């Protein structure tokens, strides 16, 4: 696979998933992209810098922590997880993600599909 220009990679990620975000090794959201054709999420740039615990239900955060631990086991390259997010506007939405650990710094990339009907 050839190396991909970072701008092109960002565009690919934003159109291949409904929503994606990057979580740093310390659990902070460092990037968020929303598919431009999927406007129902609105803009989620206010997630930047927040702890992942602040953007998902408590039950889902516990599940997320368990899945991160599984993802870090040798030989595991990706996992799936369903997360119920909530937004500061107090609306909830479920998303199914594939989780991918990035070797460079331990960040986790989540590529998601909206589960709402």
Short mmCIF file of C-alpha atoms in Angstrom, two decimals:
data_model
loop_
_atom_site.label_atom_id
_atom_site.label_comp_id
_atom_site.label_asym_id
_atom_site.label_seq_id
_atom_site.Cartn_x
_atom_site.Cartn_y
_atom_site.Cartn_z
CA UNK A 1 0.00 0.00 0.00
CA UNK A 2 1.52 3.34 -0.96
CA UNK A 3 1.87 6.13 1.58
CA UNK A 4 -1.12 8.45 1.47
CA UNK A 5 -0.92 12.21 1.72
CA UNK A 6 -2.36 13.29 5.12
CA UNK A 7 -4.97 15.60 3.52
CA UNK A 8 -6.18 12.84 1.22
CA UNK A 9 -6.25 10.36 4.11
CA UNK A 10 -8.42 12.74 6.13
CA UNK A 11 -10.83 13.05 3.21
CA UNK A 12 -10.95 9.26 2.77
CA UNK A 13 -11.70 8.75 6.47
CA UNK A 14 -14.43 11.39 6.53
CA UNK A 15 -16.24 9.90 3.53
CA UNK A 16 -15.69 6.20 4.35
CA UNK A 17 -17.39 6.51 7.73
CA UNK A 18 -20.30 8.51 9.09
CA UNK A 19 -18.25 9.74 12.02
CA UNK A 20 -14.67 9.14 13.10
CA UNK A 21 -12.49 10.34 15.88
CA UNK A 22 -8.99 9.92 17.22
CA UNK A 23 -8.30 9.32 20.90
CA UNK A 24 -4.85 10.00 22.38
CA UNK A 25 -3.09 7.56 24.69
CA UNK A 26 -4.39 9.60 27.66
CA UNK A 27 -8.05 9.35 26.55
CA UNK A 28 -8.55 12.79 25.00
CA UNK A 29 -10.29 13.38 21.67
CA UNK A 30 -7.67 14.86 19.34
CA UNK A 31 -9.54 14.80 16.02
CA UNK A 32 -13.15 14.46 14.85
CA UNK A 33 -14.53 14.13 11.35
CA UNK A 34 -18.12 13.85 10.21
CA UNK A 35 -19.07 12.68 6.75
CA UNK A 36 -20.15 15.83 4.88
CA UNK A 37 -23.06 13.88 3.33
CA UNK A 38 -24.31 12.86 6.79
CA UNK A 39 -25.44 16.18 8.26
CA UNK A 40 -27.57 14.82 11.10
CA UNK A 41 -24.57 14.83 13.47
CA UNK A 42 -24.00 18.52 12.91
CA UNK A 43 -20.55 19.75 13.83
CA UNK A 44 -18.79 17.89 16.60
CA UNK A 45 -15.67 20.05 16.80
CA UNK A 46 -16.58 20.87 20.41
CA UNK A 47 -15.49 17.28 21.23
CA UNK A 48 -11.84 18.25 20.64
CA UNK A 49 -9.86 18.12 23.86
CA UNK A 50 -12.60 16.36 25.81
CA UNK A 51 -12.12 13.07 27.59
CA UNK A 52 -13.86 10.19 25.82
CA UNK A 53 -15.86 9.77 29.04
CA UNK A 54 -17.46 13.16 28.27
CA UNK A 55 -18.88 12.09 24.90
CA UNK A 56 -20.40 8.71 25.69
CA UNK A 57 -22.70 7.20 28.26
CA UNK A 58 -21.12 5.85 31.46
CA UNK A 59 -21.95 2.25 30.51
CA UNK A 60 -20.37 2.72 27.09
CA UNK A 61 -17.27 4.32 28.56
CA UNK A 62 -16.72 1.21 30.71
CA UNK A 63 -17.14 -0.94 27.60
CA UNK A 64 -14.72 1.33 25.71
CA UNK A 65 -12.04 0.95 28.41
CA UNK A 66 -12.39 -2.85 28.26
CA UNK A 67 -12.13 -2.86 24.45
CA UNK A 68 -9.03 -0.62 24.53
CA UNK A 69 -7.37 -3.15 26.85
CA UNK A 70 -8.27 -5.96 24.42
CA UNK A 71 -7.01 -3.92 21.47
CA UNK A 72 -3.60 -3.58 23.08
CA UNK A 73 -3.04 -7.34 23.30
CA UNK A 74 -0.43 -8.79 20.94
CA UNK A 75 -1.82 -9.85 17.58
CA UNK A 76 -5.03 -7.80 17.84
CA UNK A 77 -5.21 -5.22 15.07
CA UNK A 78 -8.82 -4.06 15.24
CA UNK A 79 -12.05 -4.57 17.16
CA UNK A 80 -15.65 -3.42 16.92
CA UNK A 81 -17.68 -1.59 19.52
CA UNK A 82 -21.11 0.00 19.71
CA UNK A 83 -21.18 3.29 21.59
CA UNK A 84 -24.07 5.48 22.66
CA UNK A 85 -22.87 9.06 22.42
CA UNK A 86 -24.50 12.04 23.98
CA UNK A 87 -24.00 15.61 22.99
CA UNK A 88 -24.14 18.84 24.96
CA UNK A 89 -27.55 19.39 23.38
CA UNK A 90 -28.65 16.31 25.36
CA UNK A 91 -29.47 14.07 22.41
CA UNK A 92 -28.14 10.54 22.17
CA UNK A 93 -27.09 8.58 19.13
CA UNK A 94 -25.69 5.04 18.72
CA UNK A 95 -22.67 4.35 16.50
CA UNK A 96 -20.89 1.10 15.61
CA UNK A 97 -17.13 1.63 15.33
CA UNK A 98 -14.14 -0.28 14.18
CA UNK A 99 -11.26 0.51 16.53
CA UNK A 100 -7.67 0.67 15.29
CA UNK A 101 -4.60 1.31 17.42
CA UNK A 102 -1.95 3.46 15.77
CA UNK A 103 1.51 2.11 16.48
CA UNK A 104 3.30 5.43 16.47
CA UNK A 105 1.89 6.89 19.68
CA UNK A 106 -0.79 4.53 20.97
CA UNK A 107 -3.64 6.67 19.69
CA UNK A 108 -6.84 4.91 18.71
CA UNK A 109 -8.74 5.65 15.51
CA UNK A 110 -12.47 4.92 15.58
CA UNK A 111 -14.35 4.69 12.28
CA UNK A 112 -18.10 4.65 12.80
CA UNK A 113 -21.45 3.97 11.21
CA UNK A 114 -24.61 5.60 12.47
CA UNK A 115 -27.03 3.01 13.88
CA UNK A 116 -30.09 5.24 13.89
CA UNK A 117 -32.89 4.15 11.54
#
